[in-house]
mmCIF file of C-alpha atoms in Angstrom:
data_model
loop_
_atom_site.group_PDB
_atom_site.id
_atom_site.type_symbol
_atom_site.label_atom_id
_atom_site.label_comp_id
_atom_site.label_asym_id
_atom_site.label_seq_id
_atom_site.Cartn_x
_atom_site.Cartn_y
_atom_site.Cartn_z
ATOM 1 C CA MET A 1337 -80.054 -9.185 -119.504
ATOM 2 C CA ALA A 1338 -78.135 -8.235 -116.367
ATOM 3 C CA SER A 1339 -80.138 -10.794 -114.374
ATOM 4 C CA CYS A 1340 -79.397 -13.570 -116.876
ATOM 5 C CA LYS A 1341 -75.713 -12.701 -116.865
ATOM 6 C CA SER A 1342 -75.680 -12.731 -113.045
ATOM 7 C CA GLN A 1343 -77.329 -16.165 -112.951
ATOM 8 C CA TYR A 1344 -74.914 -17.440 -115.625
ATOM 9 C CA ASN A 1345 -71.890 -16.217 -113.653
ATOM 10 C CA GLU A 1346 -73.308 -17.647 -110.419
ATOM 11 C CA HIS A 1347 -73.824 -21.131 -111.844
ATOM 12 C CA CYS A 1348 -70.553 -21.120 -113.817
ATOM 13 C CA SER A 1349 -68.647 -20.304 -110.622
ATOM 14 C CA LEU A 1350 -69.880 -23.640 -109.272
ATOM 15 C CA LEU A 1351 -68.607 -25.728 -112.202
ATOM 16 C CA LEU A 1352 -65.000 -25.930 -111.065
ATOM 17 C CA PRO A 1353 -65.672 -26.908 -107.426
ATOM 18 C CA MET A 1354 -68.362 -29.329 -108.579
ATOM 19 C CA LEU A 1355 -65.908 -30.909 -110.971
ATOM 20 C CA GLY A 1356 -63.302 -31.009 -108.175
ATOM 21 C CA TRP A 1357 -65.824 -32.716 -105.879
ATOM 22 C CA PHE A 1358 -66.560 -35.331 -108.544
ATOM 23 C CA VAL A 1359 -62.889 -35.894 -109.445
ATOM 24 C CA PHE A 1360 -61.427 -36.099 -105.945
ATOM 25 C CA SER A 1361 -64.325 -38.203 -104.642
ATOM 26 C CA LEU A 1362 -63.865 -40.582 -107.583
ATOM 27 C CA MET A 1363 -60.089 -40.666 -107.077
ATOM 28 C CA LEU A 1364 -60.592 -41.435 -103.413
ATOM 29 C CA SER A 1365 -62.980 -44.268 -104.295
ATOM 30 C CA ILE A 1366 -60.493 -45.733 -106.744
ATOM 31 C CA TYR A 1367 -57.613 -45.210 -104.289
ATOM 32 C CA ASN A 1368 -59.434 -47.030 -101.477
ATOM 33 C CA LYS A 1369 -60.396 -49.991 -103.677
ATOM 34 C CA ILE A 1370 -56.902 -50.331 -105.242
ATOM 35 C CA VAL A 1371 -55.068 -49.994 -101.913
ATOM 36 C CA PHE A 1372 -57.402 -52.066 -99.724
ATOM 37 C CA GLY A 1373 -59.149 -54.423 -102.135
ATOM 38 C CA ALA A 1374 -58.406 -58.120 -102.312
ATOM 39 C CA GLY A 1375 -56.874 -58.887 -105.683
ATOM 40 C CA GLN A 1376 -55.455 -55.385 -105.831
ATOM 41 C CA MET A 1377 -52.638 -54.031 -103.583
ATOM 42 C CA ALA A 1378 -54.372 -55.579 -100.536
ATOM 43 C CA PHE A 1379 -52.540 -53.345 -98.079
ATOM 44 C CA PRO A 1380 -52.517 -55.383 -94.828
ATOM 45 C CA CYS A 1381 -53.352 -52.527 -92.480
ATOM 46 C CA PRO A 1382 -56.354 -50.552 -93.829
ATOM 47 C CA LEU A 1383 -57.214 -49.257 -90.361
ATOM 48 C CA LEU A 1384 -53.684 -47.964 -89.783
ATOM 49 C CA LEU A 1385 -53.685 -46.210 -93.173
ATOM 50 C CA THR A 1386 -57.072 -44.681 -92.397
ATOM 51 C CA SER A 1387 -55.663 -43.338 -89.091
ATOM 52 C CA VAL A 1388 -52.944 -41.632 -91.142
ATOM 53 C CA HIS A 1389 -55.673 -39.874 -93.162
ATOM 54 C CA PHE A 1390 -57.269 -38.714 -89.893
ATOM 55 C CA LEU A 1391 -53.908 -37.516 -88.576
ATOM 56 C CA MET A 1392 -53.380 -35.414 -91.701
ATOM 57 C CA GLN A 1393 -56.891 -33.947 -91.411
ATOM 58 C CA TRP A 1394 -56.114 -33.042 -87.807
ATOM 59 C CA ILE A 1395 -52.829 -31.357 -88.766
ATOM 60 C CA PHE A 1396 -54.528 -29.569 -91.726
ATOM 61 C CA SER A 1397 -57.469 -28.275 -89.690
ATOM 62 C CA ALA A 1398 -55.360 -27.305 -86.676
ATOM 63 C CA SER A 1399 -52.898 -25.423 -88.901
ATOM 64 C CA LEU A 1400 -55.549 -23.468 -90.796
ATOM 65 C CA SER A 1401 -57.615 -22.634 -87.756
ATOM 66 C CA SER A 1402 -54.532 -21.497 -85.855
ATOM 67 C CA ILE A 1403 -52.910 -19.401 -88.609
ATOM 68 C CA TRP A 1404 -56.171 -17.844 -89.814
ATOM 69 C CA SER A 1405 -58.112 -18.094 -86.575
ATOM 70 C CA GLU A 1406 -60.703 -15.447 -87.427
ATOM 71 C CA THR A 1407 -61.515 -16.928 -90.846
ATOM 72 C CA PHE A 1408 -61.720 -20.585 -89.828
ATOM 73 C CA GLY A 1409 -63.060 -20.305 -86.274
ATOM 74 C CA GLY A 1410 -59.964 -21.413 -84.408
ATOM 75 C CA GLY A 1411 -60.649 -19.042 -81.534
ATOM 76 C CA ARG A 1412 -63.860 -20.854 -80.597
ATOM 77 C CA VAL A 1413 -62.046 -24.201 -80.434
ATOM 78 C CA GLN A 1414 -59.158 -22.807 -78.417
ATOM 79 C CA SER A 1415 -61.530 -21.200 -75.866
ATOM 80 C CA MET A 1416 -63.448 -24.446 -75.450
ATOM 81 C CA PRO A 1417 -63.254 -25.958 -71.918
ATOM 82 C CA TRP A 1418 -61.749 -29.469 -71.893
ATOM 83 C CA ARG A 1419 -64.971 -30.969 -70.643
ATOM 84 C CA GLU A 1420 -66.984 -29.446 -73.447
ATOM 85 C CA PHE A 1421 -64.322 -30.479 -76.013
ATOM 86 C CA LEU A 1422 -64.245 -34.095 -74.813
ATOM 87 C CA LEU A 1423 -68.009 -34.434 -74.583
ATOM 88 C CA ILE A 1424 -68.212 -33.516 -78.270
ATOM 89 C CA SER A 1425 -65.053 -34.952 -79.716
ATOM 90 C CA VAL A 1426 -65.038 -38.375 -78.083
ATOM 91 C CA PRO A 1427 -68.568 -39.725 -78.868
ATOM 92 C CA CYS A 1428 -68.771 -38.081 -82.323
ATOM 93 C CA GLY A 1429 -65.199 -38.989 -83.186
ATOM 94 C CA LEU A 1430 -65.583 -42.628 -82.090
ATOM 95 C CA VAL A 1431 -68.741 -43.187 -84.105
ATOM 96 C CA THR A 1432 -67.262 -41.415 -87.147
ATOM 97 C CA SER A 1433 -64.028 -43.443 -87.028
ATOM 98 C CA GLY A 1434 -66.073 -46.681 -86.645
ATOM 99 C CA ASP A 1435 -68.153 -45.740 -89.705
ATOM 100 C CA ILE A 1436 -65.126 -44.926 -91.852
ATOM 101 C CA GLY A 1437 -63.042 -47.856 -90.586
ATOM 102 C CA LEU A 1438 -65.732 -50.409 -91.345
ATOM 103 C CA SER A 1439 -66.386 -48.780 -94.712
ATOM 104 C CA ASN A 1440 -62.725 -49.229 -95.690
ATOM 105 C CA LEU A 1441 -62.650 -52.799 -94.339
ATOM 106 C CA SER A 1442 -65.723 -53.676 -96.409
ATOM 107 C CA LEU A 1443 -63.921 -52.503 -99.599
ATOM 108 C CA VAL A 1444 -61.427 -55.341 -98.979
ATOM 109 C CA ARG A 1445 -64.209 -57.851 -99.670
ATOM 110 C CA VAL A 1446 -66.938 -56.200 -101.805
ATOM 111 C CA SER A 1447 -66.995 -54.377 -105.134
ATOM 112 C CA ILE A 1448 -67.039 -50.606 -105.216
ATOM 113 C CA SER A 1449 -70.469 -50.672 -106.918
ATOM 114 C CA PHE A 1450 -71.990 -52.942 -104.254
ATOM 115 C CA TYR A 1451 -70.367 -50.753 -101.540
ATOM 116 C CA THR A 1452 -71.905 -47.576 -102.984
ATOM 117 C CA MET A 1453 -75.373 -49.146 -103.234
ATOM 118 C CA ILE A 1454 -75.335 -50.552 -99.676
ATOM 119 C CA LYS A 1455 -74.076 -47.269 -98.204
ATOM 120 C CA ALA A 1456 -77.084 -45.559 -99.854
ATOM 121 C CA SER A 1457 -79.174 -47.184 -97.070
ATOM 122 C CA THR A 1458 -77.843 -44.544 -94.625
ATOM 123 C CA PRO A 1459 -81.121 -42.498 -94.675
ATOM 124 C CA ILE A 1460 -82.942 -45.459 -93.123
ATOM 125 C CA PHE A 1461 -80.637 -45.399 -90.066
ATOM 126 C CA VAL A 1462 -80.558 -41.601 -89.933
ATOM 127 C CA LEU A 1463 -84.325 -41.664 -89.532
ATOM 128 C CA MET A 1464 -84.223 -44.625 -87.124
ATOM 129 C CA PHE A 1465 -81.941 -42.792 -84.696
ATOM 130 C CA ALA A 1466 -83.804 -39.509 -85.234
ATOM 131 C CA PHE A 1467 -87.016 -41.310 -84.210
ATOM 132 C CA LEU A 1468 -85.353 -42.915 -81.163
ATOM 133 C CA PHE A 1469 -83.997 -39.586 -79.947
ATOM 134 C CA LYS A 1470 -87.218 -37.732 -80.849
ATOM 135 C CA ILE A 1471 -85.472 -35.416 -83.293
ATOM 136 C CA GLU A 1472 -88.009 -36.447 -85.910
ATOM 137 C CA ARG A 1473 -91.550 -37.749 -85.651
ATOM 138 C CA ILE A 1474 -92.799 -40.695 -87.640
ATOM 139 C CA THR A 1475 -94.896 -39.807 -90.641
ATOM 140 C CA TRP A 1476 -96.312 -41.973 -93.386
ATOM 141 C CA GLN A 1477 -94.207 -40.095 -95.981
ATOM 142 C CA LEU A 1478 -90.965 -41.002 -94.145
ATOM 143 C CA LEU A 1479 -92.116 -44.613 -93.731
ATOM 144 C CA CYS A 1480 -92.772 -44.820 -97.461
ATOM 145 C CA VAL A 1481 -89.304 -43.468 -98.189
ATOM 146 C CA VAL A 1482 -87.733 -45.998 -95.839
ATOM 147 C CA GLY A 1483 -89.746 -48.779 -97.453
ATOM 148 C CA ILE A 1484 -88.609 -47.768 -100.949
ATOM 149 C CA ILE A 1485 -84.902 -47.687 -99.937
ATOM 150 C CA ALA A 1486 -85.226 -50.986 -98.063
ATOM 151 C CA LEU A 1487 -86.799 -52.631 -101.133
ATOM 152 C CA GLY A 1488 -83.983 -51.312 -103.314
ATOM 153 C CA GLU A 1489 -81.357 -52.618 -100.846
ATOM 154 C CA PHE A 1490 -83.032 -56.047 -100.800
ATOM 155 C CA LEU A 1491 -82.891 -56.273 -104.609
ATOM 156 C CA THR A 1492 -79.307 -55.036 -104.581
ATOM 157 C CA VAL A 1493 -78.218 -57.765 -102.191
ATOM 158 C CA GLU A 1494 -80.364 -60.401 -103.878
ATOM 159 C CA GLY A 1495 -78.856 -59.597 -107.302
ATOM 160 C CA GLU A 1496 -75.200 -59.384 -106.235
ATOM 161 C CA VAL A 1497 -73.228 -61.826 -108.348
ATOM 162 C CA SER A 1498 -70.157 -62.206 -106.081
ATOM 163 C CA PHE A 1499 -71.964 -61.857 -102.753
ATOM 164 C CA ASP A 1500 -69.788 -61.702 -99.630
ATOM 165 C CA LEU A 1501 -71.699 -61.886 -96.357
ATOM 166 C CA VAL A 1502 -68.926 -60.475 -94.140
ATOM 167 C CA GLY A 1503 -68.307 -57.598 -96.516
ATOM 168 C CA MET A 1504 -72.013 -56.796 -96.741
ATOM 169 C CA LEU A 1505 -72.359 -56.847 -92.897
ATOM 170 C CA LEU A 1506 -69.326 -54.568 -92.521
ATOM 171 C CA CYS A 1507 -70.791 -52.089 -94.999
ATOM 172 C CA LEU A 1508 -74.249 -52.242 -93.469
ATOM 173 C CA THR A 1509 -72.867 -51.738 -89.952
ATOM 174 C CA ALA A 1510 -70.975 -48.724 -91.290
ATOM 175 C CA SER A 1511 -74.291 -47.351 -92.553
ATOM 176 C CA VAL A 1512 -75.878 -47.859 -89.109
ATOM 177 C CA LEU A 1513 -72.953 -45.979 -87.484
ATOM 178 C CA SER A 1514 -73.338 -43.231 -90.056
ATOM 179 C CA GLY A 1515 -76.966 -42.810 -88.964
ATOM 180 C CA ALA A 1516 -75.906 -42.713 -85.325
ATOM 181 C CA ARG A 1517 -73.245 -40.119 -86.145
ATOM 182 C CA TRP A 1518 -75.824 -37.809 -87.675
ATOM 183 C CA THR A 1519 -77.887 -37.956 -84.490
ATOM 184 C CA LEU A 1520 -74.892 -37.390 -82.200
ATOM 185 C CA VAL A 1521 -73.816 -34.374 -84.247
ATOM 186 C CA GLN A 1522 -77.269 -32.841 -84.082
ATOM 187 C CA LEU A 1523 -77.450 -33.406 -80.348
ATOM 188 C CA LYS A 1524 -73.926 -32.192 -79.579
ATOM 189 C CA ILE A 1525 -72.576 -29.687 -82.109
ATOM 190 C CA GLN A 1526 -75.788 -27.853 -82.977
ATOM 191 C CA LYS A 1527 -76.354 -26.939 -79.306
ATOM 192 C CA LEU A 1528 -73.030 -25.124 -78.958
ATOM 193 C CA ASP A 1529 -73.266 -21.462 -77.955
ATOM 194 C CA PRO A 1530 -71.394 -19.743 -79.476
ATOM 195 C CA PRO A 1531 -71.375 -22.236 -82.339
ATOM 196 C CA LEU A 1532 -68.450 -23.573 -84.285
ATOM 197 C CA LYS A 1533 -67.875 -21.160 -87.148
ATOM 198 C CA THR A 1534 -66.694 -23.398 -89.984
ATOM 199 C CA THR A 1535 -66.199 -26.929 -91.213
ATOM 200 C CA ILE A 1536 -62.453 -26.618 -90.481
ATOM 201 C CA ALA A 1537 -63.227 -25.935 -86.808
ATOM 202 C CA THR A 1538 -65.517 -28.943 -86.702
ATOM 203 C CA MET A 1539 -62.803 -31.080 -88.266
ATOM 204 C CA ARG A 1540 -60.320 -29.831 -85.684
ATOM 205 C CA VAL A 1541 -62.655 -30.879 -82.849
ATOM 206 C CA LEU A 1542 -63.437 -34.382 -84.159
ATOM 207 C CA SER A 1543 -60.218 -35.470 -85.849
ATOM 208 C CA PRO A 1544 -58.145 -36.019 -82.650
ATOM 209 C CA SER A 1545 -60.618 -38.614 -81.350
ATOM 210 C CA MET A 1546 -60.967 -40.091 -84.818
ATOM 211 C CA PHE A 1547 -57.221 -40.495 -85.135
ATOM 212 C CA GLY A 1548 -56.669 -41.766 -81.618
ATOM 213 C CA SER A 1549 -59.456 -44.372 -81.673
ATOM 214 C CA MET A 1550 -58.580 -45.622 -85.170
ATOM 215 C CA PHE A 1551 -54.844 -45.789 -84.400
ATOM 216 C CA LEU A 1552 -55.514 -47.750 -81.171
ATOM 217 C CA LEU A 1553 -57.881 -50.110 -82.991
ATOM 218 C CA ALA A 1554 -55.310 -50.650 -85.760
ATOM 219 C CA LEU A 1555 -52.655 -51.554 -83.163
ATOM 220 C CA ILE A 1556 -54.991 -54.061 -81.516
ATOM 221 C CA VAL A 1557 -56.553 -55.669 -84.615
ATOM 222 C CA GLU A 1558 -53.900 -55.400 -87.320
ATOM 223 C CA LYS A 1559 -50.650 -55.595 -85.296
ATOM 224 C CA PRO A 1560 -48.812 -53.478 -87.882
ATOM 225 C CA TRP A 1561 -45.385 -54.230 -86.440
ATOM 226 C CA ILE A 1562 -45.933 -57.782 -87.732
ATOM 227 C CA ALA A 1563 -48.066 -57.132 -90.830
ATOM 228 C CA LEU A 1564 -45.679 -54.499 -92.173
ATOM 229 C CA SER A 1565 -42.459 -56.192 -91.111
ATOM 230 C CA GLN A 1566 -41.647 -57.350 -94.666
ATOM 231 C CA GLY A 1567 -41.940 -55.416 -97.930
ATOM 232 C CA TYR A 1568 -43.014 -52.069 -96.528
ATOM 233 C CA PHE A 1569 -40.183 -50.719 -94.373
ATOM 234 C CA ASP A 1570 -37.241 -52.911 -95.362
ATOM 235 C CA ASP A 1571 -35.267 -49.914 -96.663
ATOM 236 C CA LEU A 1572 -35.603 -46.153 -96.896
ATOM 237 C CA GLY A 1573 -37.245 -46.275 -100.358
ATOM 238 C CA GLU A 1574 -39.963 -48.701 -99.229
ATOM 239 C CA ALA A 1575 -40.544 -46.646 -96.079
ATOM 240 C CA PHE A 1576 -41.058 -43.467 -98.097
ATOM 241 C CA GLY A 1577 -43.343 -45.355 -100.484
ATOM 242 C CA THR A 1578 -45.516 -46.656 -97.645
ATOM 243 C CA ILE A 1579 -45.766 -43.263 -95.964
ATOM 244 C CA GLY A 1580 -46.460 -41.629 -99.328
ATOM 245 C CA LEU A 1581 -49.275 -44.084 -99.905
ATOM 246 C CA GLY A 1582 -51.030 -42.810 -96.788
ATOM 247 C CA LEU A 1583 -50.413 -39.166 -97.648
ATOM 248 C CA VAL A 1584 -51.876 -39.495 -101.165
ATOM 249 C CA GLY A 1585 -55.210 -40.687 -99.726
ATOM 250 C CA ALA A 1586 -55.193 -37.837 -97.187
ATOM 251 C CA VAL A 1587 -54.619 -35.282 -99.938
ATOM 252 C CA PHE A 1588 -57.550 -36.668 -101.963
ATOM 253 C CA ALA A 1589 -59.801 -36.525 -98.887
ATOM 254 C CA ILE A 1590 -58.850 -32.952 -97.904
ATOM 255 C CA ALA A 1591 -59.204 -31.708 -101.494
ATOM 256 C CA MET A 1592 -62.633 -33.307 -101.714
ATOM 257 C CA ILE A 1593 -63.679 -31.679 -98.446
ATOM 258 C CA ILE A 1594 -62.521 -28.233 -99.605
ATOM 259 C CA CYS A 1595 -64.460 -28.511 -102.888
ATOM 260 C CA GLU A 1596 -67.559 -29.677 -101.039
ATOM 261 C CA PHE A 1597 -67.200 -26.933 -98.435
ATOM 262 C CA TYR A 1598 -67.251 -24.314 -101.201
ATOM 263 C CA LEU A 1599 -70.330 -25.876 -102.770
ATOM 264 C CA ILE A 1600 -72.197 -26.104 -99.468
ATOM 265 C CA MET A 1601 -71.579 -22.420 -98.806
ATOM 266 C CA ASN A 1602 -72.528 -21.269 -102.300
ATOM 267 C CA ALA A 1603 -74.868 -23.785 -103.925
ATOM 268 C CA SER A 1604 -78.485 -24.616 -103.221
ATOM 269 C CA ALA A 1605 -79.588 -27.880 -101.654
ATOM 270 C CA ILE A 1606 -81.157 -29.008 -104.925
ATOM 271 C CA ILE A 1607 -77.904 -28.548 -106.849
ATOM 272 C CA LEU A 1608 -76.027 -30.578 -104.226
ATOM 273 C CA MET A 1609 -78.727 -33.246 -104.213
ATOM 274 C CA ILE A 1610 -78.504 -33.673 -107.982
ATOM 275 C CA GLY A 1611 -74.687 -33.540 -107.871
ATOM 276 C CA GLY A 1612 -74.543 -36.134 -105.123
ATOM 277 C CA VAL A 1613 -76.739 -38.600 -106.986
ATOM 278 C CA ILE A 1614 -74.745 -38.064 -110.203
ATOM 279 C CA LYS A 1615 -71.496 -38.582 -108.295
ATOM 280 C CA GLU A 1616 -72.619 -41.938 -106.919
ATOM 281 C CA MET A 1617 -73.840 -43.053 -110.316
ATOM 282 C CA ILE A 1618 -70.466 -42.143 -111.802
ATOM 283 C CA THR A 1619 -68.794 -44.184 -109.019
ATOM 284 C CA ILE A 1620 -70.859 -47.248 -109.975
ATOM 285 C CA VAL A 1621 -70.037 -46.759 -113.676
ATOM 286 C CA VAL A 1622 -66.320 -46.562 -112.862
ATOM 287 C CA GLY A 1623 -66.615 -49.673 -110.705
ATOM 288 C CA VAL A 1624 -68.060 -51.543 -113.698
ATOM 289 C CA ALA A 1625 -65.590 -50.095 -116.236
ATOM 290 C CA LYS A 1626 -62.326 -50.211 -114.254
ATOM 291 C CA PHE A 1627 -62.844 -53.002 -111.705
ATOM 292 C CA HIS A 1628 -65.183 -55.078 -113.886
ATOM 293 C CA ASP A 1629 -67.961 -55.145 -111.274
ATOM 294 C CA LYS A 1630 -70.782 -57.320 -112.470
ATOM 295 C CA LEU A 1631 -74.304 -55.973 -112.480
ATOM 296 C CA ASN A 1632 -77.456 -57.771 -113.595
ATOM 297 C CA SER A 1633 -81.038 -56.644 -114.107
ATOM 298 C CA ILE A 1634 -81.893 -57.212 -110.414
ATOM 299 C CA ASN A 1635 -78.856 -55.182 -109.306
ATOM 300 C CA ILE A 1636 -79.722 -52.353 -111.660
ATOM 301 C CA ALA A 1637 -83.384 -52.324 -110.599
ATOM 302 C CA GLY A 1638 -82.382 -52.304 -106.925
ATOM 303 C CA CYS A 1639 -79.888 -49.518 -107.501
ATOM 304 C CA SER A 1640 -82.471 -47.436 -109.313
ATOM 305 C CA ILE A 1641 -85.019 -47.882 -106.535
ATOM 306 C CA VAL A 1642 -82.434 -46.962 -103.872
ATOM 307 C CA PHE A 1643 -81.519 -43.731 -105.677
ATOM 308 C CA LEU A 1644 -85.236 -42.981 -106.133
ATOM 309 C CA GLY A 1645 -85.688 -43.383 -102.378
ATOM 310 C CA VAL A 1646 -82.698 -41.181 -101.627
ATOM 311 C CA VAL A 1647 -83.997 -38.423 -103.939
ATOM 312 C CA LEU A 1648 -87.472 -38.625 -102.317
ATOM 313 C CA TYR A 1649 -85.818 -38.512 -98.880
ATOM 314 C CA LYS A 1650 -83.947 -35.319 -99.706
ATOM 315 C CA VAL A 1651 -86.931 -33.713 -101.414
ATOM 316 C CA HIS A 1652 -89.089 -34.500 -98.404
ATOM 317 C CA PHE A 1653 -86.721 -32.753 -96.039
ATOM 318 C CA HIS A 1654 -86.270 -29.835 -98.371
ATOM 319 C CA LEU A 1655 -90.056 -29.318 -98.527
ATOM 320 C CA SER A 1656 -90.348 -29.830 -94.765
ATOM 321 C CA LYS A 1657 -87.732 -27.084 -94.261
ATOM 322 C CA LYS A 1658 -89.669 -24.711 -96.511
ATOM 323 C CA HIS A 1659 -92.904 -25.553 -94.771
ATOM 324 C CA GLY A 1660 -91.366 -24.878 -91.347
ATOM 325 C CA HIS A 1661 -89.853 -21.603 -92.570
ATOM 326 C CA ASP A 1662 -93.147 -20.455 -94.115
ATOM 327 C CA ALA A 1663 -95.011 -21.393 -90.922
ATOM 328 C CA GLY A 1664 -92.556 -19.278 -88.956
ATOM 329 C CA GLU A 1665 -93.131 -16.295 -91.234
ATOM 330 C CA ASP A 1666 -96.888 -16.630 -90.766
ATOM 331 C CA GLY A 1667 -96.469 -16.586 -87.013
ATOM 332 C CA ASP A 1668 -97.462 -20.263 -86.661
ATOM 333 C CA GLU A 1669 -95.523 -22.603 -84.448
ATOM 334 C CA PRO A 1670 -93.330 -24.868 -86.565
ATOM 335 C CA LEU A 1671 -93.903 -28.607 -86.644
ATOM 336 C CA ALA A 1672 -91.795 -30.811 -84.393
ATOM 337 C CA GLU A 1673 -89.570 -31.982 -87.210
ATOM 338 C CA ASP A 1674 -88.982 -28.377 -88.304
ATOM 339 C CA VAL A 1675 -87.705 -27.102 -84.969
ATOM 340 C CA ARG A 1676 -84.060 -27.834 -85.823
ATOM 341 C CA TYR A 1677 -84.307 -25.582 -88.879
ATOM 342 C CA SER A 1678 -85.704 -22.592 -87.010
ATOM 343 C CA LYS A 1679 -83.154 -22.727 -84.187
ATOM 344 C CA VAL A 1680 -79.917 -23.397 -86.049
ATOM 345 C CA GLN A 1681 -77.476 -20.497 -85.768
ATOM 346 C CA ASN A 1682 -74.306 -20.999 -87.848
ATOM 347 C CA PRO A 1683 -73.462 -24.581 -86.765
ATOM 348 C CA SER A 1684 -70.971 -26.782 -88.513
ATOM 349 C CA ASP A 1685 -72.082 -30.264 -89.187
ATOM 350 C CA ILE A 1686 -70.804 -33.600 -90.383
ATOM 351 C CA GLY A 1687 -72.411 -35.108 -93.411
ATOM 352 C CA PRO A 1688 -72.630 -38.798 -94.347
ATOM 353 C CA VAL A 1689 -69.435 -40.567 -95.067
ATOM 354 C CA ALA A 1690 -68.290 -40.907 -98.634
ATOM 355 C CA ASN A 1691 -65.409 -43.013 -99.843
ATOM 356 C CA GLY A 1692 -64.191 -43.658 -96.330
ATOM 357 C CA GLN A 1693 -63.776 -40.011 -95.391
ATOM 358 C CA MET A 1694 -65.963 -37.540 -93.592
ATOM 359 C CA GLU A 1695 -67.869 -34.984 -95.636
ATOM 360 C CA LEU A 1696 -68.277 -31.704 -93.794
ATOM 361 C CA GLY A 1697 -70.952 -29.051 -94.049
ATOM 362 C CA PHE A 1698 -71.733 -25.553 -92.971
ATOM 363 C CA VAL A 1699 -75.033 -23.767 -92.454
ATOM 364 C CA GLU A 1700 -75.275 -20.076 -93.279
ATOM 365 C CA ASP A 1701 -76.520 -17.347 -90.962
ATOM 366 C CA SER A 1702 -79.987 -16.851 -89.624
ATOM 367 C CA ASN A 1703 -80.893 -14.311 -92.315
ATOM 368 C CA GLU A 1704 -80.824 -17.072 -94.931
ATOM 369 C CA ASP A 1705 -83.292 -19.817 -95.669
ATOM 370 C CA TYR A 1706 -81.908 -22.885 -93.935
ATOM 371 C CA ASP A 1707 -81.072 -25.525 -96.536
ATOM 372 C CA ASP A 1708 -81.673 -28.758 -94.717
ATOM 373 C CA LEU A 1709 -78.483 -30.390 -93.565
ATOM 374 C CA ASP A 1710 -79.674 -33.816 -94.649
ATOM 375 C CA SER A 1711 -80.394 -32.633 -98.200
ATOM 376 C CA LYS A 1712 -76.945 -31.099 -98.675
ATOM 377 C CA PHE A 1713 -75.016 -34.315 -98.794
ATOM 378 C CA SER A 1714 -74.705 -37.414 -100.861
ATOM 379 C CA ILE A 1715 -75.736 -40.447 -98.865
ATOM 380 C CA THR A 1716 -72.818 -42.852 -99.284
#
């Protein structure tokens, strides 16, 4: 009885943060589509507004890790030599901002449902870069998973009713950058000694480069002093409205990250895997219901195959992690693809991008079973 009650309390404690993750992720998806989408508000400077989100994440993470340094790992960041900081922040931040910037630009042209399905191709590019940098070795199981996801993506594109080539290429390029970002993070952040303690510390390291690169790109590409010269800063009320528009998106993103951070620290990989897939399915349903996205039988079949591939991808890595862990307990040398599980010591990591914001993760200490980083995130 006591055991059942303990399990009940444990799982019930995850309901509120899981609900918050769903709600804030969904609100961020709706916000991005309404603010950036053609036929909606069509805000003329999506990159500039995204840079405001990054700036707020920088301020938020710097404030928390400075005020509660011991809790959020601010001391490790403050003690970091400038060379070490820049070698991590610049490459990881640039690739992350490129991923998120292109994701938000694609929402100007494509439906939220199509965006979600295309971004589900991220595992293909995660594996591609992992193979190139010899983080993973090629196996027939992984090739089958890649083939399943690729087939689903082909059917998704083939069945798209209002197909936009530029929007699709923007979204697909964002998925490629998301795969590159995973590899960079593994190569850079996981090798830190001592490691970054929390997600907030990781956010503090990456957000300055994300903000700087996105803000500079917005100035070059969007020329906001021209695009926003009429109707956005004509008077004090419009100025506050425009600034508030950026702050609302930043609040949604930060709230989503906090909910996800709690889940990553307290929930199993399987729970997060199921929750992630459900979250993306809800996003597609909302796209159909609110934005009248059109799906046909080919779309639906492609979407189903993609999600099947994503689930198989996560299950494969979860089983690989367990196999590597069991091999280590038996005194056997772990397989090449399991090395990263056996050597991780409290690193923070960046998960795939969802809704144009970074999703952040945390791996628990070496006394715990290492839930695979890849299996702890929704692939969007």
